[in-house]
């Protein structure tokens, strides 16, 4: 049963148990006696000395006995080595699936070939290699050979390789664009879209990186509240004044602050009553000073009153390679890479995609980011990736068509392996530590920070 060996993974599971037991004001003795389990078993569990399967059963028993969700106790094992999970082009090919959609005659014919790309349990994204099999003779978004999807829950950023047509439908209006290698896009969740090829003799493919964002983490609560709750939860993000007003009014509701009282308090803070009324009604946009004054009255920060609204041209964003910003990295004097900055969305400030070109004869520069990274070699040359995570290091050859997932805070270096440049498509996406979590973490008492990643002590 109980073993004396532990790993970083089982120690982390033990720390999760200790942390939740702390919050319930239970010691190992209390857990053992209330659950009818031997004390040494509970002590071994907290010390990280059980097997993962034993933790699973124990956590199920804990979740059944106490008001703790199983998901708050359990964590998945890691699947990277030195911070990297590598998928070769051969493995990707072996996962090939072809899906058909109706053509203009109503016949089901091949539309996309899907292949897996490097996917990790710890990664927030699901990248797919998708080859366009439907060939069209024009870019008409109404072409009956173009089969749109229904749109999806996940955010999507797409990288284009070869003669690919992209189509999208926003607010009932269909549009199309002829895109090619190096072009990129961002698609807001649930807008229908599609991709076709313009040339049967060329490889036409996309790399679609999809991810769930913050809403994915709130899905359990949304499911519990039900679809009927959505009007009360959402803001009119496509109407700037209305969105700001709705957010402000929501703070008043949460604060149990009558409107007249709020207006009076704002007047005392130096604002004009009619301005505050207009802001509450969505008839005006707040100036920075007004936002600061209202935030003070509500005991929140100005940031809490700013809704990230969106313009019509932000629903689907296309950036052609020819219009993309290209620059030497880290600088012109010591250039190691050529970086191309791909499509950006202001509403997804932590979605960062690039083309990284390695330069023959130049040693790669070290890159470390806090984002989860996806890499795909879309060029014709292999690239050597040297990765270091904590004290582990490894070297991987990313052959053309290979992909990789890289954990946050992994130090990466990319080197050309021949006299030609290597070309890597690189995407960074935020994981569970979104901006608010980072602010909260950073504000904690510094003396306790070493206990955040894994509780080490009984604190009460
Ligand atoms: Fe999609």
mmCIF file with all atom_site columns, N, CA, C and O in Angstrom, residues 219-231 233:
data_model
loop_
_atom_site.group_PDB
_atom_site.id
_atom_site.type_symbol
_atom_site.label_atom_id
_atom_site.label_alt_id
_atom_site.label_comp_id
_atom_site.label_asym_id
_atom_site.label_entity_id
_atom_site.label_seq_id
_atom_site.pdbx_PDB_ins_code
_atom_site.Cartn_x
_atom_site.Cartn_y
_atom_site.Cartn_z
_atom_site.occupancy
_atom_site.B_iso_or_equiv
_atom_site.pdbx_formal_charge
_atom_site.auth_seq_id
_atom_site.auth_comp_id
_atom_site.auth_asym_id
_atom_site.auth_atom_id
_atom_site.pdbx_PDB_model_num
ATOM 1  N N  . UNK A 1 219 ? -16.427 27.748 -16.500 1.00 0.00 ? 219 UNK A N  1
ATOM 2  C CA . UNK A 1 219 ? -17.499 26.983 -17.135 1.00 0.00 ? 219 UNK A CA 1
ATOM 3  C C  . UNK A 1 219 ? -18.369 26.221 -16.149 1.00 0.00 ? 219 UNK A C  1
ATOM 4  O O  . UNK A 1 219 ? -19.568 26.072 -16.351 1.00 0.00 ? 219 UNK A O  1
ATOM 5  N N  . UNK A 1 220 ? -17.743 25.729 -15.066 1.00 0.00 ? 220 UNK A N  1
ATOM 6  C CA . UNK A 1 220 ? -18.519 24.957 -14.096 1.00 0.00 ? 220 UNK A CA 1
ATOM 7  C C  . UNK A 1 220 ? -19.577 25.861 -13.458 1.00 0.00 ? 220 UNK A C  1
ATOM 8  O O  . UNK A 1 220 ? -20.737 25.477 -13.313 1.00 0.00 ? 220 UNK A O  1
ATOM 9  N N  . UNK A 1 221 ? -19.145 27.079 -13.124 1.00 0.00 ? 221 UNK A N  1
ATOM 10 C CA . UNK A 1 221 ? -20.090 28.017 -12.512 1.00 0.00 ? 221 UNK A CA 1
ATOM 11 C C  . UNK A 1 221 ? -21.177 28.419 -13.509 1.00 0.00 ? 221 UNK A C  1
ATOM 12 O O  . UNK A 1 221 ? -22.360 28.518 -13.149 1.00 0.00 ? 221 UNK A O  1
ATOM 13 N N  . UNK A 1 222 ? -20.789 28.623 -14.770 1.00 0.00 ? 222 UNK A N  1
ATOM 14 C CA . UNK A 1 222 ? -21.774 28.985 -15.795 1.00 0.00 ? 222 UNK A CA 1
ATOM 15 C C  . UNK A 1 222 ? -22.791 27.870 -15.965 1.00 0.00 ? 222 UNK A C  1
ATOM 16 O O  . UNK A 1 222 ? -23.991 28.121 -16.111 1.00 0.00 ? 222 UNK A O  1
ATOM 17 N N  . UNK A 1 223 ? -22.316 26.621 -15.958 1.00 0.00 ? 223 UNK A N  1
ATOM 18 C CA . UNK A 1 223 ? -23.216 25.483 -16.129 1.00 0.00 ? 223 UNK A CA 1
ATOM 19 C C  . UNK A 1 223 ? -24.199 25.440 -14.954 1.00 0.00 ? 223 UNK A C  1
ATOM 20 O O  . UNK A 1 223 ? -25.377 25.131 -15.120 1.00 0.00 ? 223 UNK A O  1
ATOM 21 N N  . UNK A 1 224 ? -23.701 25.767 -13.776 1.00 0.00 ? 224 UNK A N  1
ATOM 22 C CA . UNK A 1 224 ? -24.562 25.722 -12.590 1.00 0.00 ? 224 UNK A CA 1
ATOM 23 C C  . UNK A 1 224 ? -25.589 26.850 -12.638 1.00 0.00 ? 224 UNK A C  1
ATOM 24 O O  . UNK A 1 224 ? -26.743 26.675 -12.278 1.00 0.00 ? 224 UNK A O  1
ATOM 25 N N  . UNK A 1 225 ? -25.172 28.045 -13.097 1.00 0.00 ? 225 UNK A N  1
ATOM 26 C CA . UNK A 1 225 ? -26.086 29.184 -13.142 1.00 0.00 ? 225 UNK A CA 1
ATOM 27 C C  . UNK A 1 225 ? -27.088 29.057 -14.286 1.00 0.00 ? 225 UNK A C  1
ATOM 28 O O  . UNK A 1 225 ? -28.193 29.569 -14.197 1.00 0.00 ? 225 UNK A O  1
ATOM 29 N N  . UNK A 1 226 ? -26.685 28.382 -15.371 1.00 0.00 ? 226 UNK A N  1
ATOM 30 C CA . UNK A 1 226 ? -27.596 28.164 -16.491 1.00 0.00 ? 226 UNK A CA 1
ATOM 31 C C  . UNK A 1 226 ? -27.583 29.306 -17.491 1.00 0.00 ? 226 UNK A C  1
ATOM 32 O O  . UNK A 1 226 ? -27.200 30.435 -17.177 1.00 0.00 ? 226 UNK A O  1
ATOM 33 N N  . UNK A 1 227 ? -28.060 28.991 -18.717 1.00 0.00 ? 227 UNK A N  1
ATOM 34 C CA . UNK A 1 227 ? -28.027 29.965 -19.812 1.00 0.00 ? 227 UNK A CA 1
ATOM 35 C C  . UNK A 1 227 ? -28.871 31.195 -19.496 1.00 0.00 ? 227 UNK A C  1
ATOM 36 O O  . UNK A 1 227 ? -28.587 32.296 -19.964 1.00 0.00 ? 227 UNK A O  1
ATOM 37 N N  . UNK A 1 228 ? -29.917 31.018 -18.687 1.00 0.00 ? 228 UNK A N  1
ATOM 38 C CA . UNK A 1 228 ? -30.804 32.148 -18.386 1.00 0.00 ? 228 UNK A CA 1
ATOM 39 C C  . UNK A 1 228 ? -30.080 33.239 -17.598 1.00 0.00 ? 228 UNK A C  1
ATOM 40 O O  . UNK A 1 228 ? -30.543 34.375 -17.535 1.00 0.00 ? 228 UNK A O  1
ATOM 41 N N  . UNK A 1 229 ? -28.933 32.884 -17.008 1.00 0.00 ? 229 UNK A N  1
ATOM 42 C CA . UNK A 1 229 ? -28.203 33.874 -16.208 1.00 0.00 ? 229 UNK A CA 1
ATOM 43 C C  . UNK A 1 229 ? -27.379 34.821 -17.077 1.00 0.00 ? 229 UNK A C  1
ATOM 44 O O  . UNK A 1 229 ? -26.889 35.836 -16.597 1.00 0.00 ? 229 UNK A O  1
ATOM 45 N N  . UNK A 1 230 ? -27.217 34.492 -18.368 1.00 0.00 ? 230 UNK A N  1
ATOM 46 C CA . UNK A 1 230 ? -26.269 35.251 -19.195 1.00 0.00 ? 230 UNK A CA 1
ATOM 47 C C  . UNK A 1 230 ? -26.596 36.738 -19.339 1.00 0.00 ? 230 UNK A C  1
ATOM 48 O O  . UNK A 1 230 ? -25.694 37.566 -19.255 1.00 0.00 ? 230 UNK A O  1
ATOM 49 N N  . UNK A 1 231 ? -27.868 37.107 -19.542 1.00 0.00 ? 231 UNK A N  1
ATOM 50 C CA . UNK A 1 231 ? -28.128 38.553 -19.656 1.00 0.00 ? 231 UNK A CA 1
ATOM 51 C C  . UNK A 1 231 ? -27.686 39.322 -18.412 1.00 0.00 ? 231 UNK A C  1
ATOM 52 O O  . UNK A 1 231 ? -27.207 40.451 -18.506 1.00 0.00 ? 231 UNK A O  1
ATOM 53 N N  . UNK A 1 233 ? -25.215 38.463 -16.483 1.00 0.00 ? 233 UNK A N  1
ATOM 54 C CA . UNK A 1 233 ? -23.766 38.357 -16.304 1.00 0.00 ? 233 UNK A CA 1
ATOM 55 C C  . UNK A 1 233 ? -22.971 39.179 -17.313 1.00 0.00 ? 233 UNK A C  1
ATOM 56 O O  . UNK A 1 233 ? -21.902 39.673 -17.018 1.00 0.00 ? 233 UNK A O  1
#
